[in-house]
Amino acid sequence: MNIFKNRSKLLDRLMDIFCLAISICATLLLLAVIAFMIRESGPVWLTAGPVKIITGTEWNPVLKPPQLGIGTMICSTLWTSLGAIFLASPLGFGGAVFLSEFAPDWLAGIIRPVLNILTGIPSVVYGFLGATVLVKFFEFSFHMASGESLFCASLVLTVMVLPYIVVASESALRSVPSEYRQAALALGVSKQYLTFRVLLPLAKKGLLGALILGFGRAAGETMAVLMLAGNSLLMPTSWFSRGEPLSALIALEIGTSEVGSPQYQALFAAGLILLSFIIGINLFLTFLRRPVGNEVRKS
Amino acid sequence: MTVRKWLDRLWLAVFWGAGLLILVILFSILGYLFYRGWPSLSIEFLTLTPKGLPLGSEGGVWPAITGTVYLVLIAVAAAGIPGITAAIYLVEGKDNQKFKQTINLIVQCMAGIPSIIIGLFGYSLLVVYLGFGISLLAGGLTLGIMIFPLILITARDALSAVNENYRLIGISLGVSRRYILARIIFPQAMPSILSGLLLAMGYAAGATAPIMVTAAVISAGSPGSLLEPVMALPYHLYTLFSQQISLDKAYGTALLLVLLLLAINITALCLRGCKRKGV
């Protein structure tokens, strides 16, 4: 009996160790992503200088010496993703308020799966539809030489990040304790008043989180912007000019760049910038979410 | 007073409008895809290899379908077991909380990494450094790295959603933790874990950016060996469009891809729904 018990404990312990080992390996693999970005881009930071790479606006990697400024791409990324958030936030917040406060149960029961399905449509399909429908529409109705623009990319990104914003802000609204709703009901104020004066201010951290989440998604998106932003290396001057976001630059050029060349290293530098940007956003989100419990008191 | 009433009505209309617009967006996307893509979907389209000049303007997408299936299967095979094991550790493991929190934080961060960065990593590690070349294996493993955090997070949530009482009862009966896990907690969490795996498969099947630098080529036969490049549906769609080969075929491919993903995602949603009713 004693031996049996010991053996069982030992096996339990072994299982723990096995699971722990797998977890550590997996986490290390994920950290290796960052390490590889740094390692592969390492030399170019030293030779060209970080300031020149980030703020430079000339990208001509085959020249001697190569010009490796990715400032225009950073600018394009910011334009498209901030534009998408700008367009998506009214609709997203409206949809979230509708789902959590106004929608009848049957309708909410339809919209929630619909949001899930929208996130399931791959980005290449969004990009394809945007390029065949939206771009043609712009060319046709505004007589533009080519309809591709940062605005087009933003518009499609809006549809892509909308589900994330709606779902995250709905859960923020729902996490406001129901006492507030009951109190409002007892005082006889309308639901709209309750929404604007009580729910939205209390949930503002969660709503901000939803926007940032959407921003991260939009900034990292590749296929849609690759097919819609126009891929021009000029500095974008307005929302309606063409540009080439970081992700599109990487996707377009990594296959043809020679391994170890300055171009290859600069593409990894672009990847590193994008990656640190997204990780920064995610870390910020984690810290934003953590103290929510203190502000909205749950009784 | 009346001003307030009118304002209230206005806002009510705005909220309803926002909610309904979301529905309209989805149905117009799907409707338009059906309208344009349905005529090109046929048995020949599904079973033939791309033909014509330029390649792809006639014929079908059979190698792309098999390529996508192989890529997704490799990805799930590579990421499934480590993902679930790590989730078990995070939920059931005994060790210190600080360490688990760190892992959780890292995984959470990694789940948000853009797919092109994963592709870049896969390219440098698998294609160049390990010398796999542009191949099925490199693409499958890259997709595996991409879906790993997703599988881990869904499995972790599924395991921690199991009623705590089962664990307490098991412990009080003196049953080993392995037994509780294998016989009680795992079966309970199974539908949700499977649904997470399916969602991850859908995500991998639709991802284009990682495979366009690691696995996919414009034309290849059905995959014969792990070290050969393959065709894949999303990349095929991209080339059909960007090389201006055939818009009709592109719509057909897009519809096929969306139908495939709809089937996967709806199955996943149903699995999760069953689970909620069951417990």
PDB file of C-alpha atoms in Angstrom, chain A residues 7-9 11-13 15-16 18-20 22-24 26-27 29-34 36-37 39-40 90-99 102-104 106-107 110-111 113-129 131-133 136 148 159 162 166 190-193 195-197 216-217 219-223 226-227 231 247 250-252 254-257 259 264 267-268 270-272 274-275 278-279 282-283 286-287 289-290, chain B residues 4 7-23 25-27 29-30 32-33 36 81-90 92-95 99 101-103 105-118 120-125 128-129 145 148-149 152 175-179 181 199 202-203 205-209 212-213 233-235 237-238 240-242 246-247 250-255 257-258 261-262 265-266 269 272:
ATOM      1  CA  ARG A   7       4.480   5.413  -6.822  1.00  0.00           C
ATOM      2  CA  SER A   8       1.270   7.292  -7.475  1.00  0.00           C
ATOM      3  CA  LYS A   9       2.702  10.447  -5.938  1.00  0.00           C
ATOM      4  CA  LEU A  11       3.797   9.721 -11.161  1.00  0.00           C
ATOM      5  CA  ASP A  12       1.832  12.844 -10.242  1.00  0.00           C
ATOM      6  CA  ARG A  13       5.124  14.608  -9.715  1.00  0.00           C
ATOM      7  CA  MET A  15       3.351  14.644 -14.786  1.00  0.00           C
ATOM      8  CA  ASP A  16       3.931  18.042 -13.214  1.00  0.00           C
ATOM      9  CA  PHE A  18       6.634  16.985 -17.837  1.00  0.00           C
ATOM     10  CA  CYS A  19       3.988  19.701 -18.187  1.00  0.00           C
ATOM     11  CA  LEU A  20       6.358  22.280 -16.733  1.00  0.00           C
ATOM     12  CA  ILE A  22       6.751  21.597 -22.141  1.00  0.00           C
ATOM     13  CA  SER A  23       5.490  24.984 -20.948  1.00  0.00           C
ATOM     14  CA  ILE A  24       9.003  26.318 -20.525  1.00  0.00           C
ATOM     15  CA  ALA A  26       6.997  26.634 -25.556  1.00  0.00           C
ATOM     16  CA  THR A  27       7.506  29.958 -23.828  1.00  0.00           C
ATOM     17  CA  LEU A  29      10.159  29.350 -28.425  1.00  0.00           C
ATOM     18  CA  LEU A  30       7.917  32.380 -28.302  1.00  0.00           C
ATOM     19  CA  LEU A  31      10.666  34.486 -26.768  1.00  0.00           C
ATOM     20  CA  ALA A  32      12.896  33.193 -29.544  1.00  0.00           C
ATOM     21  CA  VAL A  33      10.740  35.148 -31.985  1.00  0.00           C
ATOM     22  CA  ILE A  34      11.939  38.370 -30.391  1.00  0.00           C
ATOM     23  CA  PHE A  36      15.579  36.211 -33.807  1.00  0.00           C
ATOM     24  CA  MET A  37      14.264  39.595 -34.855  1.00  0.00           C
ATOM     25  CA  ARG A  39      19.723  38.846 -34.006  1.00  0.00           C
ATOM     26  CA  GLU A  40      18.913  39.013 -37.709  1.00  0.00           C
ATOM     27  CA  PRO A  90     -18.337  55.119 -33.270  1.00  0.00           C
ATOM     28  CA  LEU A  91     -19.812  52.058 -34.914  1.00  0.00           C
ATOM     29  CA  GLY A  92     -18.086  49.706 -32.505  1.00  0.00           C
ATOM     30  CA  PHE A  93     -19.185  51.525 -29.366  1.00  0.00           C
ATOM     31  CA  GLY A  94     -22.690  51.960 -30.757  1.00  0.00           C
ATOM     32  CA  GLY A  95     -22.895  48.271 -31.509  1.00  0.00           C
ATOM     33  CA  ALA A  96     -21.571  47.367 -28.070  1.00  0.00           C
ATOM     34  CA  VAL A  97     -24.107  49.604 -26.288  1.00  0.00           C
ATOM     35  CA  PHE A  98     -26.828  48.155 -28.468  1.00  0.00           C
ATOM     36  CA  LEU A  99     -25.823  44.583 -27.658  1.00  0.00           C
ATOM     37  CA  PHE A 102     -30.930  47.706 -26.005  1.00  0.00           C
ATOM     38  CA  ALA A 103     -30.956  44.606 -28.172  1.00  0.00           C
ATOM     39  CA  PRO A 104     -33.739  42.095 -27.628  1.00  0.00           C
ATOM     40  CA  TRP A 106     -33.115  37.053 -30.012  1.00  0.00           C
ATOM     41  CA  LEU A 107     -31.341  39.780 -31.983  1.00  0.00           C
ATOM     42  CA  ILE A 110     -27.919  36.568 -33.936  1.00  0.00           C
ATOM     43  CA  ILE A 111     -25.383  39.408 -33.785  1.00  0.00           C
ATOM     44  CA  PRO A 113     -22.319  34.665 -33.732  1.00  0.00           C
ATOM     45  CA  VAL A 114     -22.204  37.076 -36.667  1.00  0.00           C
ATOM     46  CA  LEU A 115     -19.327  38.919 -34.988  1.00  0.00           C
ATOM     47  CA  ASN A 116     -17.577  35.601 -34.483  1.00  0.00           C
ATOM     48  CA  ILE A 117     -18.007  34.758 -38.145  1.00  0.00           C
ATOM     49  CA  LEU A 118     -16.681  38.173 -39.181  1.00  0.00           C
ATOM     50  CA  THR A 119     -13.445  37.495 -37.271  1.00  0.00           C
ATOM     51  CA  GLY A 120     -13.241  34.126 -39.021  1.00  0.00           C
ATOM     52  CA  ILE A 121     -13.124  35.533 -42.548  1.00  0.00           C
ATOM     53  CA  PRO A 122      -9.453  35.528 -43.565  1.00  0.00           C
ATOM     54  CA  SER A 123      -7.758  38.824 -44.247  1.00  0.00           C
ATOM     55  CA  VAL A 124      -6.866  37.891 -47.811  1.00  0.00           C
ATOM     56  CA  VAL A 125     -10.583  37.637 -48.617  1.00  0.00           C
ATOM     57  CA  TYR A 126     -11.209  41.054 -47.070  1.00  0.00           C
ATOM     58  CA  GLY A 127      -8.328  42.448 -49.060  1.00  0.00           C
ATOM     59  CA  PHE A 128      -9.562  40.828 -52.246  1.00  0.00           C
ATOM     60  CA  LEU A 129     -13.111  42.126 -51.807  1.00  0.00           C
ATOM     61  CA  ALA A 131      -9.595  45.637 -53.960  1.00  0.00           C
ATOM     62  CA  THR A 132     -12.262  44.482 -56.389  1.00  0.00           C
ATOM     63  CA  VAL A 133     -15.212  46.420 -54.986  1.00  0.00           C
ATOM     64  CA  LYS A 136     -13.140  50.026 -58.415  1.00  0.00           C
ATOM     65  CA  GLU A 148      -5.790  52.278 -54.035  1.00  0.00           C
ATOM     66  CA  VAL A 159     -14.583  46.081 -40.912  1.00  0.00           C
ATOM     67  CA  LEU A 162     -14.938  46.059 -35.692  1.00  0.00           C
ATOM     68  CA  VAL A 166     -17.554  45.439 -30.209  1.00  0.00           C
ATOM     69  CA  SER A 190     -34.178  56.604 -19.446  1.00  0.00           C
ATOM     70  CA  LYS A 191     -31.767  53.897 -20.545  1.00  0.00           C
ATOM     71  CA  GLN A 192     -30.046  56.341 -22.866  1.00  0.00           C
ATOM     72  CA  TYR A 193     -29.369  58.709 -19.967  1.00  0.00           C
ATOM     73  CA  THR A 195     -25.790  54.796 -20.746  1.00  0.00           C
ATOM     74  CA  PHE A 196     -24.230  58.206 -21.235  1.00  0.00           C
ATOM     75  CA  ARG A 197     -24.030  59.353 -17.643  1.00  0.00           C
ATOM     76  CA  GLY A 216      -2.917  46.526 -32.437  1.00  0.00           C
ATOM     77  CA  ARG A 217      -4.882  44.263 -34.756  1.00  0.00           C
ATOM     78  CA  ALA A 219      -1.316  47.737 -37.224  1.00  0.00           C
ATOM     79  CA  GLY A 220      -0.258  44.114 -37.611  1.00  0.00           C
ATOM     80  CA  GLU A 221      -2.620  43.265 -40.446  1.00  0.00           C
ATOM     81  CA  THR A 222      -0.806  42.306 -43.634  1.00  0.00           C
ATOM     82  CA  MET A 223      -2.781  40.989 -46.560  1.00  0.00           C
ATOM     83  CA  LEU A 226      -0.806  44.820 -49.015  1.00  0.00           C
ATOM     84  CA  MET A 227      -3.634  44.609 -51.547  1.00  0.00           C
ATOM     85  CA  ASN A 231       2.461  50.055 -52.234  1.00  0.00           C
ATOM     86  CA  SER A 247       3.782  44.658 -42.890  1.00  0.00           C
ATOM     87  CA  ILE A 250       8.064  42.873 -45.290  1.00  0.00           C
ATOM     88  CA  ALA A 251       5.657  40.617 -47.172  1.00  0.00           C
ATOM     89  CA  LEU A 252       6.644  42.053 -50.542  1.00  0.00           C
ATOM     90  CA  ILE A 254      11.500  39.276 -47.882  1.00  0.00           C
ATOM     91  CA  GLY A 255      11.147  36.563 -50.518  1.00  0.00           C
ATOM     92  CA  THR A 256      13.462  38.298 -52.972  1.00  0.00           C
ATOM     93  CA  SER A 257      16.049  39.696 -50.583  1.00  0.00           C
ATOM     94  CA  VAL A 259      19.934  36.345 -46.912  1.00  0.00           C
ATOM     95  CA  TYR A 264      17.299  41.428 -45.424  1.00  0.00           C
ATOM     96  CA  LEU A 267      13.385  44.067 -43.242  1.00  0.00           C
ATOM     97  CA  PHE A 268      14.014  42.357 -39.933  1.00  0.00           C
ATOM     98  CA  ALA A 270      11.132  46.754 -39.740  1.00  0.00           C
ATOM     99  CA  GLY A 271       9.763  43.545 -38.225  1.00  0.00           C
ATOM    100  CA  LEU A 272      11.401  44.344 -34.906  1.00  0.00           C
ATOM    101  CA  LEU A 274       6.405  46.429 -35.628  1.00  0.00           C
ATOM    102  CA  LEU A 275       6.845  43.662 -33.073  1.00  0.00           C
ATOM    103  CA  ILE A 278       2.547  45.430 -30.781  1.00  0.00           C
ATOM    104  CA  ILE A 279       4.128  43.947 -27.662  1.00  0.00           C
ATOM    105  CA  ASN A 282      -0.270  44.263 -25.360  1.00  0.00           C
ATOM    106  CA  LEU A 283       1.706  44.946 -22.191  1.00  0.00           C
ATOM    107  CA  THR A 286      -2.526  43.913 -19.507  1.00  0.00           C
ATOM    108  CA  PHE A 287      -1.705  46.655 -17.035  1.00  0.00           C
ATOM    109  CA  ARG A 289      -7.007  45.602 -17.325  1.00  0.00           C
ATOM    110  CA  ARG A 290      -5.456  44.644 -14.036  1.00  0.00           C
TER     111      ARG A 290
ATOM    112  CA  ARG B   4     -34.766  65.034 -23.860  1.00  0.00           C
ATOM    113  CA  LEU B   7     -32.767  63.044 -27.933  1.00  0.00           C
ATOM    114  CA  ASP B   8     -33.495  59.686 -26.360  1.00  0.00           C
ATOM    115  CA  ARG B   9     -35.309  58.565 -29.464  1.00  0.00           C
ATOM    116  CA  LEU B  10     -32.464  59.751 -31.628  1.00  0.00           C
ATOM    117  CA  TRP B  11     -29.906  57.818 -29.626  1.00  0.00           C
ATOM    118  CA  LEU B  12     -32.089  54.722 -29.614  1.00  0.00           C
ATOM    119  CA  ALA B  13     -32.190  54.910 -33.399  1.00  0.00           C
ATOM    120  CA  VAL B  14     -28.416  55.371 -33.511  1.00  0.00           C
ATOM    121  CA  PHE B  15     -27.792  52.301 -31.372  1.00  0.00           C
ATOM    122  CA  TRP B  16     -30.213  50.168 -33.364  1.00  0.00           C
ATOM    123  CA  GLY B  17     -28.586  51.427 -36.526  1.00  0.00           C
ATOM    124  CA  ALA B  18     -25.126  50.447 -35.292  1.00  0.00           C
ATOM    125  CA  GLY B  19     -26.317  46.975 -34.336  1.00  0.00           C
ATOM    126  CA  LEU B  20     -28.114  46.375 -37.597  1.00  0.00           C
ATOM    127  CA  LEU B  21     -25.247  47.765 -39.656  1.00  0.00           C
ATOM    128  CA  ILE B  22     -23.025  44.985 -38.307  1.00  0.00           C
ATOM    129  CA  LEU B  23     -25.518  42.427 -39.589  1.00  0.00           C
ATOM    130  CA  ILE B  25     -21.983  44.226 -43.340  1.00  0.00           C
ATOM    131  CA  LEU B  26     -21.686  40.486 -42.836  1.00  0.00           C
ATOM    132  CA  PHE B  27     -24.597  39.585 -45.045  1.00  0.00           C
ATOM    133  CA  ILE B  29     -20.011  40.403 -47.751  1.00  0.00           C
ATOM    134  CA  LEU B  30     -21.313  36.850 -47.870  1.00  0.00           C
ATOM    135  CA  TYR B  32     -21.674  39.395 -52.755  1.00  0.00           C
ATOM    136  CA  LEU B  33     -19.196  36.511 -52.544  1.00  0.00           C
ATOM    137  CA  ARG B  36     -19.890  36.428 -57.835  1.00  0.00           C
ATOM    138  CA  ILE B  81      -0.190  18.672 -27.841  1.00  0.00           C
ATOM    139  CA  PRO B  82       2.288  21.270 -26.511  1.00  0.00           C
ATOM    140  CA  GLY B  83      -0.533  23.816 -26.306  1.00  0.00           C
ATOM    141  CA  ILE B  84      -2.825  21.556 -24.305  1.00  0.00           C
ATOM    142  CA  THR B  85       0.006  20.309 -22.089  1.00  0.00           C
ATOM    143  CA  ALA B  86       1.060  23.845 -21.255  1.00  0.00           C
ATOM    144  CA  ALA B  87      -2.577  24.698 -20.520  1.00  0.00           C
ATOM    145  CA  ILE B  88      -2.760  21.743 -18.124  1.00  0.00           C
ATOM    146  CA  TYR B  89       0.321  23.050 -16.390  1.00  0.00           C
ATOM    147  CA  LEU B  90      -1.140  26.538 -16.073  1.00  0.00           C
ATOM    148  CA  GLU B  92      -3.492  22.161 -12.691  1.00  0.00           C
ATOM    149  CA  GLY B  93       0.187  22.540 -11.942  1.00  0.00           C
ATOM    150  CA  LYS B  94       1.188  23.019  -8.331  1.00  0.00           C
ATOM    151  CA  ASP B  95       4.133  25.335  -8.686  1.00  0.00           C
ATOM    152  CA  PHE B  99       5.953  31.874 -12.576  1.00  0.00           C
ATOM    153  CA  GLN B 101       1.635  34.622 -14.219  1.00  0.00           C
ATOM    154  CA  THR B 102       4.793  35.291 -16.179  1.00  0.00           C
ATOM    155  CA  ILE B 103       3.970  32.498 -18.627  1.00  0.00           C
ATOM    156  CA  LEU B 105       1.668  37.284 -19.651  1.00  0.00           C
ATOM    157  CA  ILE B 106       4.117  36.087 -22.283  1.00  0.00           C
ATOM    158  CA  VAL B 107       1.500  33.931 -23.979  1.00  0.00           C
ATOM    159  CA  GLN B 108      -0.995  36.775 -23.945  1.00  0.00           C
ATOM    160  CA  CYS B 109       1.546  39.037 -25.601  1.00  0.00           C
ATOM    161  CA  MET B 110       2.502  36.441 -28.145  1.00  0.00           C
ATOM    162  CA  ALA B 111      -1.117  35.829 -29.121  1.00  0.00           C
ATOM    163  CA  GLY B 112      -1.153  39.333 -30.527  1.00  0.00           C
ATOM    164  CA  ILE B 113       1.964  39.019 -32.675  1.00  0.00           C
ATOM    165  CA  PRO B 114       1.077  39.851 -36.282  1.00  0.00           C
ATOM    166  CA  SER B 115       1.153  36.878 -38.581  1.00  0.00           C
ATOM    167  CA  ILE B 116       3.728  38.482 -40.868  1.00  0.00           C
ATOM    168  CA  ILE B 117       6.201  38.607 -37.974  1.00  0.00           C
ATOM    169  CA  ILE B 118       5.633  34.896 -37.348  1.00  0.00           C
ATOM    170  CA  LEU B 120       9.464  36.350 -40.853  1.00  0.00           C
ATOM    171  CA  PHE B 121      10.563  34.239 -37.886  1.00  0.00           C
ATOM    172  CA  GLY B 122       9.641  31.023 -39.693  1.00  0.00           C
ATOM    173  CA  TYR B 123      11.538  32.197 -42.747  1.00  0.00           C
ATOM    174  CA  SER B 124      14.728  32.976 -40.874  1.00  0.00           C
ATOM    175  CA  LEU B 125      14.635  29.965 -38.527  1.00  0.00           C
ATOM    176  CA  VAL B 128      17.159  29.692 -43.943  1.00  0.00           C
ATOM    177  CA  TYR B 129      18.769  28.587 -40.692  1.00  0.00           C
ATOM    178  CA  ILE B 145       3.900  28.606 -33.996  1.00  0.00           C
ATOM    179  CA  PHE B 148       0.082  27.792 -30.479  1.00  0.00           C
ATOM    180  CA  PRO B 149      -0.933  30.707 -28.191  1.00  0.00           C
ATOM    181  CA  LEU B 152      -3.097  27.344 -25.238  1.00  0.00           C
ATOM    182  CA  VAL B 175      -7.678   9.874  -5.916  1.00  0.00           C
ATOM    183  CA  SER B 176      -4.463  10.825  -7.651  1.00  0.00           C
ATOM    184  CA  ARG B 177      -4.431  14.097  -9.579  1.00  0.00           C
ATOM    185  CA  ARG B 178      -3.609  12.286 -12.782  1.00  0.00           C
ATOM    186  CA  TYR B 179      -6.784  10.248 -12.444  1.00  0.00           C
ATOM    187  CA  LEU B 181      -7.485  15.045 -14.710  1.00  0.00           C
ATOM    188  CA  LEU B 199     -10.894  27.740 -34.361  1.00  0.00           C
ATOM    189  CA  GLY B 202      -9.621  27.921 -39.230  1.00  0.00           C
ATOM    190  CA  TYR B 203      -7.166  30.661 -38.345  1.00  0.00           C
ATOM    191  CA  ALA B 205      -6.289  27.813 -43.007  1.00  0.00           C
ATOM    192  CA  GLY B 206      -6.986  31.459 -43.731  1.00  0.00           C
ATOM    193  CA  ALA B 207      -3.581  32.868 -42.874  1.00  0.00           C
ATOM    194  CA  THR B 208      -1.686  34.037 -45.927  1.00  0.00           C
ATOM    195  CA  ALA B 209       1.196  36.155 -44.724  1.00  0.00           C
ATOM    196  CA  MET B 212       3.664  33.257 -48.549  1.00  0.00           C
ATOM    197  CA  VAL B 213       7.236  33.488 -47.307  1.00  0.00           C
ATOM    198  CA  LEU B 233      -5.991  28.364 -51.106  1.00  0.00           C
ATOM    199  CA  PRO B 234      -5.389  31.820 -49.594  1.00  0.00           C
ATOM    200  CA  TYR B 235      -2.128  32.318 -51.471  1.00  0.00           C
ATOM    201  CA  LEU B 237      -6.424  33.681 -54.228  1.00  0.00           C
ATOM    202  CA  TYR B 238      -3.755  36.331 -53.737  1.00  0.00           C
ATOM    203  CA  LEU B 240      -4.998  35.027 -58.983  1.00  0.00           C
ATOM    204  CA  PHE B 241      -5.849  38.572 -58.025  1.00  0.00           C
ATOM    205  CA  SER B 242      -2.461  40.277 -57.915  1.00  0.00           C
ATOM    206  CA  SER B 246      -8.725  35.431 -63.622  1.00  0.00           C
ATOM    207  CA  LEU B 247     -11.216  37.361 -61.546  1.00  0.00           C
ATOM    208  CA  ALA B 250     -10.486  34.335 -57.785  1.00  0.00           C
ATOM    209  CA  TYR B 251     -14.090  34.818 -56.679  1.00  0.00           C
ATOM    210  CA  GLY B 252     -14.599  31.061 -56.774  1.00  0.00           C
ATOM    211  CA  THR B 253     -11.497  30.509 -54.633  1.00  0.00           C
ATOM    212  CA  ALA B 254     -12.538  33.210 -52.188  1.00  0.00           C
ATOM    213  CA  LEU B 255     -16.008  31.710 -51.821  1.00  0.00           C
ATOM    214  CA  LEU B 257     -12.191  29.491 -48.663  1.00  0.00           C
ATOM    215  CA  VAL B 258     -14.938  31.380 -46.855  1.00  0.00           C
ATOM    216  CA  LEU B 261     -13.915  28.576 -42.730  1.00  0.00           C
ATOM    217  CA  LEU B 262     -17.630  29.094 -42.091  1.00  0.00           C
ATOM    218  CA  ASN B 265     -16.173  28.116 -37.248  1.00  0.00           C
ATOM    219  CA  ILE B 266     -19.832  27.140 -37.017  1.00  0.00           C
ATOM    220  CA  LEU B 269     -19.426  27.509 -32.069  1.00  0.00           C
ATOM    221  CA  ARG B 272     -19.042  25.305 -27.407  1.00  0.00           C
TER     222      ARG B 272
END
